[in-house]
Each structure stands twice: as structure tokens, then as C-alpha cells.
Short mmCIF file of C-alpha atoms and ligand atoms in Angstrom, two decimals:
data_model
loop_
_atom_site.label_atom_id
_atom_site.label_comp_id
_atom_site.label_asym_id
_atom_site.label_seq_id
_atom_site.Cartn_x
_atom_site.Cartn_y
_atom_site.Cartn_z
CA MET Q 1 167.03 71.06 129.47
CA ASP Q 2 163.90 69.21 128.43
CA LYS Q 3 163.69 68.69 124.81
CA LYS Q 4 160.30 70.35 123.44
CA ILE Q 5 157.87 68.10 121.72
CA TYR Q 6 158.33 68.08 117.78
CA GLU Q 7 155.42 69.17 116.08
CA ARG Q 8 154.97 68.42 112.34
CA PRO Q 9 154.24 71.65 110.47
CA ILE Q 10 150.99 71.92 108.52
CA LEU Q 11 150.37 73.81 105.19
CA ARG Q 12 146.89 75.22 105.09
CA LYS Q 13 145.62 77.14 102.18
CA VAL Q 14 143.87 80.41 103.60
CA VAL Q 15 140.69 80.58 101.83
CA GLU Q 16 139.62 83.95 103.31
CA GLY Q 17 139.70 87.03 101.36
CA ILE Q 18 141.35 90.39 102.09
CA PRO Q 19 140.42 91.23 105.87
CA ASN Q 20 138.36 94.36 106.31
CA LYS Q 21 137.56 96.20 109.51
CA PHE Q 22 134.86 93.61 110.29
CA GLY Q 23 137.27 90.56 109.89
CA SER Q 24 138.03 88.27 107.38
CA LEU Q 25 136.03 88.04 104.38
CA LYS Q 26 134.01 84.64 104.23
CA ARG Q 27 134.00 82.63 100.84
CA LEU Q 28 130.84 83.48 99.04
CA ARG Q 29 128.53 80.40 99.20
CA PRO Q 30 126.63 79.70 96.03
CA ILE Q 31 122.83 79.73 96.01
CA GLU Q 32 121.67 76.92 93.94
CA SER Q 33 118.28 76.87 94.45
CA ILE Q 34 115.04 78.76 95.62
CA ASP Q 35 112.59 76.79 97.99
CA ASN Q 36 114.35 73.78 96.53
CA VAL Q 37 113.73 74.65 92.97
CA LEU Q 38 117.03 74.64 91.10
CA ILE Q 39 117.60 78.15 89.66
CA ASP Q 40 119.21 76.51 86.57
CA ASN Q 41 115.82 74.94 85.99
CA LEU Q 42 114.22 78.12 86.66
CA ILE Q 43 116.44 79.85 83.91
CA ASP Q 44 116.08 76.84 81.31
CA GLN Q 45 112.63 77.21 81.33
CA TYR Q 46 111.85 80.69 81.96
CA GLY Q 47 114.80 82.41 80.29
CA SER Q 48 117.51 84.80 81.50
CA PRO Q 49 117.07 86.96 83.44
CA VAL Q 50 114.08 85.92 85.40
CA PHE Q 51 112.17 87.43 88.72
CA VAL Q 52 111.29 84.61 91.31
CA LEU Q 53 108.84 85.08 94.10
CA SER Q 54 108.40 82.56 96.87
CA GLU Q 55 104.97 82.33 98.05
CA LYS Q 56 106.17 80.48 101.05
CA THR Q 57 108.39 83.41 102.16
CA ILE Q 58 105.57 86.04 101.19
CA ARG Q 59 103.04 84.24 103.78
CA GLU Q 60 105.70 83.34 106.20
CA THR Q 61 106.68 87.32 106.56
CA TYR Q 62 103.38 88.34 106.55
CA ARG Q 63 102.31 85.92 109.57
CA THR Q 64 105.53 86.87 111.37
CA ALA Q 65 104.47 90.75 110.94
CA TYR Q 66 100.99 90.01 111.78
CA ARG Q 67 101.52 88.03 114.80
CA ALA Q 68 104.03 90.59 116.16
CA PHE Q 69 101.21 93.21 116.01
CA SER Q 70 98.33 91.23 116.96
CA THR Q 71 99.90 89.55 120.03
CA ARG Q 72 100.45 93.18 121.37
CA TYR Q 73 97.48 95.20 120.46
CA PRO Q 74 93.67 93.82 119.79
CA LYS Q 75 92.81 95.67 116.76
CA VAL Q 76 95.19 95.31 113.75
CA GLN Q 77 94.55 95.62 110.22
CA PHE Q 78 97.37 95.34 107.62
CA ALA Q 79 96.55 97.02 103.96
CA TRP Q 80 98.68 95.82 101.30
CA SER Q 81 100.62 98.54 99.56
CA TYR Q 82 100.10 98.26 95.97
CA LYS Q 83 102.65 100.33 94.60
CA THR Q 84 105.53 98.12 96.32
CA ASN Q 85 104.63 95.16 94.34
CA TYR Q 86 101.08 95.19 92.41
CA ILE Q 87 101.58 91.95 90.43
CA ASP Q 88 98.12 90.38 90.98
CA ALA Q 89 99.18 87.15 92.09
CA VAL Q 90 101.29 88.81 94.90
CA CYS Q 91 98.13 91.05 95.85
CA ARG Q 92 96.08 88.05 95.89
CA VAL Q 93 98.58 86.14 98.42
CA PHE Q 94 98.37 88.95 100.92
CA HIS Q 95 94.52 89.39 100.47
CA GLN Q 96 94.32 85.68 101.25
CA GLU Q 97 96.34 86.23 104.40
CA GLY Q 98 93.88 88.94 105.32
CA ALA Q 99 95.36 92.23 104.28
CA TRP Q 100 93.20 94.91 102.55
CA ALA Q 101 94.32 97.02 99.66
CA GLU Q 102 96.20 100.28 99.96
CA VAL Q 103 96.36 102.06 96.74
CA VAL Q 104 97.44 105.49 95.47
CA SER Q 105 95.82 105.90 92.08
CA GLY Q 106 92.76 105.08 89.88
CA PHE Q 107 94.95 102.35 88.11
CA GLU Q 108 95.67 100.63 91.35
CA TYR Q 109 92.22 100.97 92.60
CA GLU Q 110 91.08 99.32 89.58
CA LYS Q 111 93.53 96.50 90.26
CA ALA Q 112 92.27 96.05 93.82
CA LEU Q 113 88.60 95.75 92.38
CA ASP Q 114 89.81 93.01 89.82
CA ASN Q 115 91.44 91.24 92.74
CA ASN Q 116 88.03 91.00 94.34
CA ILE Q 117 88.74 93.33 97.23
CA PRO Q 118 85.47 95.11 98.59
CA GLY Q 119 85.41 98.86 98.35
CA ASN Q 120 85.29 99.22 102.04
CA LYS Q 121 88.35 97.45 102.44
CA ILE Q 122 90.59 99.46 100.00
CA ILE Q 123 92.52 102.68 101.33
CA PHE Q 124 92.67 105.24 98.68
CA ASN Q 125 95.91 107.25 99.30
CA GLY Q 126 97.82 109.62 97.53
CA PRO Q 127 97.75 113.42 95.96
CA ASP Q 128 96.28 112.33 92.74
CA LYS Q 129 92.63 111.37 92.76
CA SER Q 130 90.54 112.44 89.79
CA GLU Q 131 86.99 113.43 90.28
CA GLU Q 132 85.90 110.23 88.74
CA ASP Q 133 88.21 108.34 91.07
CA LEU Q 134 86.92 110.07 93.89
CA ALA Q 135 83.22 109.45 93.00
CA ARG Q 136 83.77 105.56 92.42
CA ALA Q 137 85.74 105.06 95.41
CA ILE Q 138 83.17 107.13 97.79
CA ASN Q 139 80.30 105.05 96.22
CA ASN Q 140 82.03 101.82 97.17
CA LYS Q 141 82.60 103.00 100.61
CA SER Q 142 86.21 103.21 100.29
CA LEU Q 143 88.50 104.83 102.94
CA ILE Q 144 89.52 108.27 101.28
CA HIS Q 145 92.71 109.57 102.92
CA ILE Q 146 92.62 113.39 102.01
CA ASP Q 147 95.93 114.41 100.98
CA HIS Q 148 95.39 118.38 100.45
CA PHE Q 149 92.55 120.98 100.57
CA ASP Q 150 91.92 121.03 96.91
CA GLU Q 151 90.80 117.37 97.15
CA LEU Q 152 88.62 118.12 100.07
CA TYR Q 153 86.93 120.95 98.16
CA ALA Q 154 86.42 118.59 95.15
CA ILE Q 155 84.78 116.04 97.68
CA ILE Q 156 82.58 118.83 99.13
CA GLU Q 157 81.43 119.90 95.53
CA MET Q 158 80.50 116.42 94.51
CA LEU Q 159 78.44 115.78 97.66
CA ASP Q 160 74.97 116.03 96.10
CA GLU Q 161 75.71 113.53 93.44
CA LEU Q 162 77.09 110.97 95.74
CA LYS Q 163 75.20 107.84 96.62
CA GLU Q 164 77.08 107.44 99.91
CA ARG Q 165 78.54 109.67 102.59
CA PRO Q 166 82.18 110.05 102.07
CA GLN Q 167 84.36 107.90 104.59
CA VAL Q 168 87.42 109.93 105.08
CA ALA Q 169 90.53 110.19 107.29
CA ILE Q 170 93.35 113.04 106.51
CA ARG Q 171 96.96 112.28 106.03
CA VAL Q 172 98.93 114.23 108.51
CA ASN Q 173 102.70 115.17 108.25
CA MET Q 174 104.67 116.21 111.25
CA ASP Q 175 108.11 116.48 112.72
CA THR Q 176 108.71 113.02 114.24
CA GLY Q 177 112.40 113.25 114.37
CA ILE Q 178 113.03 111.93 110.86
CA VAL Q 179 115.10 113.93 108.22
CA PRO Q 180 114.21 115.02 105.60
CA GLN Q 181 110.66 115.46 106.84
CA TRP Q 182 108.09 114.43 104.39
CA ASP Q 183 105.84 117.59 104.39
CA ARG Q 184 104.70 117.39 100.91
CA PHE Q 185 101.92 114.93 101.66
CA GLY Q 186 98.98 115.44 103.68
CA PHE Q 187 98.21 118.12 106.23
CA ASN Q 188 100.95 119.56 108.68
CA TYR Q 189 100.38 118.94 112.23
CA GLU Q 190 102.51 121.64 113.98
CA SER Q 191 101.20 124.50 111.65
CA GLY Q 192 97.74 123.89 112.63
CA GLU Q 193 96.88 122.78 109.11
CA ALA Q 194 95.70 119.20 110.09
CA TRP Q 195 93.46 120.80 112.53
CA ASN Q 196 92.03 123.15 110.15
CA ALA Q 197 91.35 120.42 107.71
CA ILE Q 198 89.47 118.35 110.25
CA ASN Q 199 87.33 121.36 111.19
CA ARG Q 200 86.51 121.90 107.66
CA ILE Q 201 85.53 117.98 107.37
CA LEU Q 202 83.55 118.07 110.36
CA THR Q 203 81.76 121.47 110.19
CA ASN Q 204 80.47 120.48 106.79
CA GLY Q 205 78.10 117.64 108.36
CA ASN Q 206 77.95 115.37 105.23
CA ILE Q 207 81.46 113.70 105.64
CA ASP Q 208 82.30 110.82 108.13
CA LEU Q 209 85.95 111.44 109.60
CA ILE Q 210 86.62 107.83 110.56
CA GLY Q 211 90.62 107.94 110.93
CA LEU Q 212 93.96 109.43 111.08
CA HIS Q 213 96.86 108.77 108.89
CA ILE Q 214 100.37 109.11 108.47
CA HIS Q 215 103.21 107.71 106.63
CA VAL Q 216 106.32 108.90 107.96
CA GLY Q 217 108.48 107.99 105.13
CA THR Q 218 110.07 104.86 103.87
CA TYR Q 219 113.02 102.74 105.24
CA ILE Q 220 112.65 104.08 108.74
CA THR Q 221 115.02 102.65 111.07
CA LEU Q 222 114.00 104.53 113.96
CA SER Q 223 110.99 103.02 115.35
CA LYS Q 224 110.73 105.87 117.74
CA ALA Q 225 109.32 108.05 114.79
CA TYR Q 226 106.10 105.93 114.96
CA ALA Q 227 105.63 106.41 118.47
CA THR Q 228 106.16 110.24 118.30
CA ALA Q 229 103.45 110.16 115.46
CA ILE Q 230 101.01 108.10 117.51
CA GLN Q 231 101.18 110.67 120.43
CA LYS Q 232 100.59 113.65 118.11
CA LEU Q 233 97.61 111.76 116.30
CA ALA Q 234 96.12 111.00 119.81
CA VAL Q 235 96.16 114.71 120.50
CA LEU Q 236 94.37 115.30 117.40
CA ALA Q 237 91.73 112.59 118.11
CA THR Q 238 91.12 114.11 121.59
CA ARG Q 239 90.64 117.44 120.32
CA ILE Q 240 88.17 115.99 117.65
CA PHE Q 241 86.16 114.27 120.54
CA GLU Q 242 86.29 117.51 122.65
CA ARG Q 243 84.94 119.84 119.97
CA PHE Q 244 82.60 117.40 117.95
CA GLN Q 245 82.14 114.34 120.22
CA ILE Q 246 83.30 112.30 117.35
CA SER Q 247 85.64 109.16 118.06
CA ILE Q 248 87.84 108.18 115.18
CA GLY Q 249 87.89 104.62 114.39
CA TYR Q 250 91.60 103.77 113.04
CA ILE Q 251 94.99 105.10 113.50
CA ASP Q 252 97.00 104.35 110.18
CA VAL Q 253 100.50 104.63 110.85
CA GLY Q 254 101.35 103.90 107.00
CA GLY Q 255 104.38 101.85 105.87
CA GLY Q 256 108.24 102.60 106.11
CA PHE Q 257 109.63 99.70 107.93
CA ALA Q 258 113.08 98.98 106.50
CA SER Q 259 114.02 95.77 104.97
CA GLN Q 260 117.00 93.69 105.32
CA ASN Q 261 118.80 95.15 102.28
CA THR Q 262 121.69 97.34 102.94
CA LEU Q 263 121.45 101.28 102.02
CA GLN Q 264 124.58 102.35 100.00
CA GLY Q 265 127.30 103.98 102.12
CA ALA Q 266 125.78 102.24 105.27
CA TYR Q 267 128.35 101.48 108.05
CA LEU Q 268 126.89 98.02 108.95
CA PRO Q 269 125.02 95.54 106.86
CA ALA Q 270 121.30 95.98 107.29
CA THR Q 271 120.92 92.42 108.67
CA ASP Q 272 122.72 93.68 111.61
CA THR Q 273 120.79 97.12 111.93
CA THR Q 274 117.25 96.66 110.80
CA PRO Q 275 114.73 96.61 113.34
CA SER Q 276 112.58 93.26 113.62
CA PHE Q 277 108.88 93.22 113.33
CA ASP Q 278 108.84 92.56 116.79
CA ASP Q 279 110.83 95.81 117.73
CA TYR Q 280 108.65 97.99 115.58
CA ALA Q 281 105.38 96.29 116.96
CA HIS Q 282 106.78 96.84 120.35
CA THR Q 283 107.29 100.60 119.96
CA ILE Q 284 104.21 101.21 118.02
CA THR Q 285 101.64 99.15 120.23
CA THR Q 286 103.35 100.85 123.37
CA ALA Q 287 102.57 103.95 122.02
CA MET Q 288 98.75 103.07 121.13
CA THR Q 289 98.15 101.52 124.47
CA SER Q 290 99.75 104.22 126.47
CA ALA Q 291 98.18 107.19 124.32
CA SER Q 292 95.10 108.64 125.88
CA PHE Q 293 92.20 108.21 123.24
CA PRO Q 294 89.09 109.88 124.00
CA ASN Q 295 86.27 108.03 125.74
CA ASN Q 296 88.74 105.24 126.50
CA GLU Q 297 88.39 103.79 123.16
CA THR Q 298 90.87 101.53 121.37
CA PRO Q 299 91.22 102.75 117.82
CA THR Q 300 92.12 100.14 114.97
CA LEU Q 301 95.71 100.06 114.22
CA ILE Q 302 96.06 100.13 110.47
CA LEU Q 303 99.67 99.50 108.74
CA GLU Q 304 100.36 99.78 105.15
CA THR Q 305 103.93 98.03 105.34
CA GLY Q 306 105.17 97.30 101.77
CA ARG Q 307 108.81 96.96 101.66
CA ALA Q 308 109.40 94.74 104.81
CA LEU Q 309 106.73 92.22 103.48
CA ILE Q 310 107.93 91.62 100.22
CA ASP Q 311 111.61 92.39 99.61
CA ASP Q 312 112.79 88.91 101.07
CA ALA Q 313 110.49 87.12 98.87
CA GLY Q 314 111.92 88.30 95.76
CA TRP Q 315 114.92 86.88 93.69
CA LEU Q 316 116.59 88.03 90.51
CA ALA Q 317 118.53 85.19 88.50
CA GLY Q 318 120.63 85.83 85.44
CA THR Q 319 123.55 85.18 83.48
CA VAL Q 320 127.07 86.53 83.17
CA LEU Q 321 127.61 88.12 79.67
CA ALA Q 322 131.29 89.11 79.59
CA ASN Q 323 134.14 90.02 81.87
CA LYS Q 324 136.66 92.64 81.10
CA ARG Q 325 139.50 94.79 82.65
CA LEU Q 326 138.79 98.53 82.85
CA ALA Q 327 141.66 100.85 81.80
CA ASP Q 328 143.13 101.02 85.42
CA GLY Q 329 143.15 97.17 85.39
CA HIS Q 330 140.02 96.82 87.62
CA ARG Q 331 137.89 94.08 87.13
CA ALA Q 332 134.45 94.28 85.61
CA MET Q 333 131.78 91.80 84.97
CA VAL Q 334 128.86 92.57 82.49
CA ILE Q 335 125.52 90.89 83.47
CA ASP Q 336 122.05 90.59 81.60
CA THR Q 337 120.11 92.30 84.67
CA GLY Q 338 120.32 96.26 84.28
CA VAL Q 339 119.03 99.10 86.40
CA ASN Q 340 116.11 99.15 83.85
CA ILE Q 341 114.57 96.11 86.02
CA LEU Q 342 116.52 96.59 89.12
CA PHE Q 343 115.90 100.27 90.05
CA THR Q 344 116.84 99.58 93.36
CA ALA Q 345 120.29 99.08 92.71
CA PHE Q 346 120.56 103.02 92.56
CA TRP Q 347 120.37 102.91 96.51
CA TYR Q 348 120.96 99.46 97.74
CA ASP Q 349 124.14 97.35 97.87
CA HIS Q 350 122.18 94.27 96.71
CA GLU Q 351 123.45 90.70 97.59
CA ILE Q 352 124.58 88.84 94.58
CA TYR Q 353 125.61 85.04 94.46
CA PRO Q 354 126.98 82.89 92.32
CA VAL Q 355 124.60 79.75 91.52
CA HIS Q 356 127.49 77.26 91.33
CA GLU Q 357 130.64 76.50 93.50
CA THR Q 358 133.51 78.95 92.26
CA SER Q 359 136.97 79.21 92.69
CA PHE Q 360 138.63 80.28 95.96
CA GLN Q 361 139.71 83.43 94.32
CA SER Q 362 137.96 86.47 94.59
CA GLU Q 363 138.62 90.15 93.62
CA PRO Q 364 137.15 93.60 93.88
CA THR Q 365 134.84 93.60 91.00
CA THR Q 366 132.41 96.48 89.41
CA ILE Q 367 129.17 94.70 88.39
CA TYR Q 368 127.69 96.35 85.02
CA GLY Q 369 124.31 95.57 83.62
CA PRO Q 370 123.64 95.27 79.76
CA LEU Q 371 122.36 98.64 79.11
CA CYS Q 372 124.27 101.18 76.87
CA MET Q 373 124.27 103.44 79.67
CA ASN Q 374 127.12 104.54 82.15
CA ILE Q 375 124.74 104.71 85.02
CA ASP Q 376 123.84 100.91 84.59
CA ILE Q 377 125.93 99.77 87.57
CA ILE Q 378 124.55 96.72 89.90
CA ARG Q 379 127.31 96.89 92.11
CA LYS Q 380 130.09 99.71 91.97
CA ASN Q 381 132.66 97.47 94.01
CA ILE Q 382 132.35 94.14 95.27
CA ASP Q 383 134.68 91.36 96.18
CA PHE Q 384 133.49 88.76 94.01
CA PRO Q 385 134.72 85.26 92.61
CA LEU Q 386 135.44 84.95 88.88
CA LEU Q 387 132.36 83.91 86.90
CA ASN Q 388 132.55 83.12 83.24
CA LYS Q 389 130.62 83.97 80.43
CA GLY Q 390 127.34 82.03 80.46
CA ASP Q 391 127.71 81.25 84.35
CA ARG Q 392 124.58 82.12 86.37
CA PHE Q 393 123.96 84.39 89.20
CA VAL Q 394 121.10 85.13 91.59
CA ILE Q 395 120.42 88.68 93.32
CA LYS Q 396 118.54 88.52 96.89
CA ARG Q 397 115.78 90.59 98.28
CA VAL Q 398 114.42 92.10 95.14
CA GLY Q 399 110.58 91.84 96.16
CA ALA Q 400 109.90 95.39 96.70
CA TYR Q 401 109.71 98.31 94.19
CA THR Q 402 111.48 96.56 91.45
CA MET Q 403 108.41 95.08 89.63
CA THR Q 404 106.49 98.24 89.60
CA GLN Q 405 109.31 100.69 89.21
CA TRP Q 406 110.96 98.88 86.33
CA MET Q 407 111.01 100.48 82.92
CA GLN Q 408 111.19 99.03 79.54
CA PHE Q 409 114.39 100.20 77.85
CA ILE Q 410 116.00 98.63 74.80
CA THR Q 411 114.74 95.11 75.63
CA TYR Q 412 111.80 93.52 76.91
CA ARG Q 413 110.98 93.02 80.71
CA PRO Q 414 111.24 89.32 81.86
CA ASN Q 415 109.05 86.56 83.09
CA ILE Q 416 107.99 86.77 86.73
CA VAL Q 417 107.60 83.34 88.21
CA LEU Q 418 106.03 82.51 91.55
CA ILE Q 419 106.96 79.19 93.46
CA ASP Q 420 103.83 78.07 95.33
CA GLU Q 421 104.07 76.34 98.51
CA LYS Q 422 104.31 72.89 97.06
CA GLY Q 423 107.49 73.97 94.89
CA LYS Q 424 105.28 74.43 91.65
CA THR Q 425 106.36 77.17 89.38
CA HIS Q 426 103.84 79.55 87.82
CA VAL Q 427 104.54 82.24 85.47
CA ILE Q 428 102.70 85.40 87.08
CA ARG Q 429 103.48 87.95 84.56
CA LYS Q 430 104.62 86.94 80.92
CA GLN Q 431 107.97 88.34 79.31
CA GLU Q 432 107.10 91.17 76.94
CA ASP Q 433 107.35 90.58 73.27
CA LYS Q 434 107.10 92.82 70.30
CA GLU Q 435 103.47 92.31 70.28
CA VAL Q 436 102.88 94.03 73.46
CA PHE Q 437 104.81 97.40 71.65
CA ARG Q 438 102.92 96.73 68.59
CA ARG Q 439 99.66 97.00 70.24
CA GLN Q 440 100.40 100.32 71.76
CA GLU Q 441 101.83 102.12 68.78
CA MET Q 442 100.12 103.57 65.59
CA ILE Q 443 101.60 104.75 62.41
CA PRO Q 444 100.21 107.77 60.95
CA GLU Q 445 98.95 107.14 57.22
CA HIS Q 446 101.68 109.10 55.68
CA LEU Q 447 104.37 107.08 57.16
CA LYS Q 448 103.11 103.75 56.13
CA VAL Q 449 105.05 103.60 52.73
CA ASN Q 450 108.67 104.23 52.63
C1 PLP W 501 104.87 103.77 99.52
C2 PLP W 501 103.72 103.72 100.67
C3 PLP W 501 103.48 102.68 101.60
C4 PLP W 501 104.49 101.60 101.58
O1 PLP W 501 105.69 102.04 102.08
P1 PLP W 501 106.96 101.08 102.58
O2 PLP W 501 108.00 102.09 102.72
O3 PLP W 501 107.24 100.29 101.40
O4 PLP W 501 106.45 100.27 103.69
C5 PLP W 501 102.45 102.81 102.52
N1 PLP W 501 101.86 103.94 102.61
C6 PLP W 501 101.70 105.00 101.82
C7 PLP W 501 100.92 106.16 101.64
C8 PLP W 501 102.79 104.95 100.75
O5 PLP W 501 103.04 105.97 99.86
#
């Protein structure tokens, strides 16, 4: 009998966490810098918490998206969705890249003008346009996307006082297979309401119908929905041509592309499931090129992509305030960023990373914000290493809807810093201070004495 070869046993420390159905948990690698700028330096210089935006990522993301569409379709125009992030410096990066402005209020409209966008490159969406807003936008030759009949009647009523012929599109809502169906904005396709609106606009004779608009919804991972929308809008375009001999100039498919943030309750991480710009572009441009538009024309394809263009470029760095054990022994960590500045924590499982090496140990942890409110939860349950009071962390992909939907609650909103392409940092929105609030408040005379 052969003697087996002796193999010396080795002891190896298992560094993986508890395996789950996707395999073993990998050790959370720290993220120490953003575009080669140390997060420690950012916090030392600009305070904690601090929002950080990467100009490089914004431009790269935009160029990737633009390339995906423009290589597949001859006429493509992006319009930056202001409500997704209307910090002026951010808007200006998109405008420098060639994006128009897409606004949904008089306030956003003014911001676009202040960012030097000519009126005819501003798309005015939304259900709330005052008569003054409308008159100004029409006289500036902006693209008015009519949301409801009352808005159309308001435009018709002011026709005599206008310097320019209104350039309008209608927003159309329809069944594209997405549930819930967003039927509260615009005119419904299936019921005939959209066709009715078109007839009223074109029989008037003093209004130019230049496009058709749809915004299916947000975080749409089913790119086929866009193809369905385009097919139905092409039917409308054909009917418009048959009845009025007018070709519409553009099809605006709105926004809605998903970002790489994972929705709470999702089975797989979004990085595995979110379609790429190429995926969306393939489906959308296939629908555009195969649809029959009247007169064999090629309408311009407008995109109002918000979330997918900016989410990755935004970071939120902060500091651990405390650790504690809940009544049942569950570990809890309190950090200095709450849902007041990270609204999106209500629907995303935001990725959060330590800034420095941690121990190998990790444990299921609830991460709370600093607000005196029970709903202030940043992560309900995450396998996380132990960070001590004063340790720093960074939250990934927070560029979309945070810096516009944030609210001021019990404390000041923090600095927003832009890292430019050379690695230089710029404050692009100052941290609030008590003067900001003093300016807004007034004390009646009888309350001035105690
Ligand atoms: C919010 C909005 C967008 C941007 O949507 P995303 O889902 O962020 O891409 C575009 N168009 C309209 C009309 C919107 O209301």
C-alpha cells in the first residue's frame, strides 16, 4: 500500500461574512477618495456632512448617453431635467455639453434664463404654469408642453397680447405596459383626449403644434415601454398630417431611465438589472426608425433624462455620531446625514462605504440619521463593519433628486462641492447659516419686546 503524501495543514482566516443566496459577502472595501481628492480633506475643508459632485463623471455620463443615441439616430437632443438637480453649476456643465433645459415651474424657468439658455432651448413642462409664466415663455419662443385643457384655454385667451405665435407640444399619457400608469399628466391617448387636444390647437390657427411629448414615469427598467409610446405617438403624427398637412418636428420621450441605485425590496442589485444607455438607445431608436412618420420625415428625438445622468456623479460624505444597541441587541449606528438631506433613502438601498480600512468583522446594522424622528433611517439593515464615533463614511450615487428635494429641518443644509476635471474643488452651494433664516423671517412689532 502506497503511503499518502503528507500535506501540512494550514490555517486560513475566513474573511467573508455570512453567505447569503448570492454567495459569500465580500469585505467592504473603503472608498478613500473621489476623483483622487481625499474624502478626509473634503470633510476637513468643507465640513461634515458634505455633498460632492464629480464634474468628470457628469461629463462622461452625458457623453456616453449622447453617443448611445446619436450613433443610432440622426437627430438627437437632450434637455437637462432641472428638477433632478438644479444647482446652477451642475446645469451649466450639462448646457456646456449641449443639453437644453427642461423646466417644470416659473422658478426653474428663471434659473434656465439665468444660466444663459436662450428661450427657444427651454422646454416648459408641468401642470403649474401661471399666465405670466406662459406669456413670458411664449414670447421667448420656448417650447410649451401643454398639460391640460385649462392651460390650452389660458393660452388661447392670451393670444391677442402675445408677441409670438405659441410653439407648443402636448404631453400625452397612455398605456405602455407600465403600472401604475401615470395618467394624471397630459392628455390620454386611448380615450381620444390627446386627439381632441390636437384638434383644438390646430383648428385655432394661431398656435404652432411642433412636437409630441410623453414622460412614461421614472425608474423605468422596461425599455420596451418607450417603444410602445413611440408607436402610439407616430399614429398621432400620421393623423395630424392626414387632417392638417402639418408635420410635427419632434418626439420627446421624456426621462425615466433607471440609475444604478437599487430600489428597496429589489431581488437583484440594480448594477445587474438596470439597462445601459446602449440598451435604452437601441430600443428607442429602433422604434423611431421603424415607425412610419408622415411624409417620410425624421422627427428630432428629444430626451429629458434626469436621474440616470447625474446619480453616479453625486456623493455624500459624513461622520459617525454614535453606536448603540437596540433593546433586542441589534446594532445601530447614528450618522450625521439624515433623510432631510437624503430623501432618496426612503426608496433606495443606498450604498455606503467606510472611508478607511476597518476590521474584518461586520454585523447586521441599522443606520440612523441624526434627526429626532423615528422615520430617519438611512439603511434599515445592512451588513456593516464597526465604525467608531468620529469615523467617516461616504454614500454613493446621490446626485439625483437629493439637492432639490432636500428640506431644511432642525439644522442647516450642508455645502455642495464640485470637483472639476483638474481635481480642483469649488463650493457650488454654500452651507446655510442663521442669516439665511433671519432674512426670511419677520417679527411683528408687538412680539419684539419680551
Ligand atoms: C422628472 C421629469 C423628468 C426626469 O425624469 P427622470 O426619471 O429623472 O429621468 C423628465 N421629464 C419630465 C416631464 C419630468 O417630470
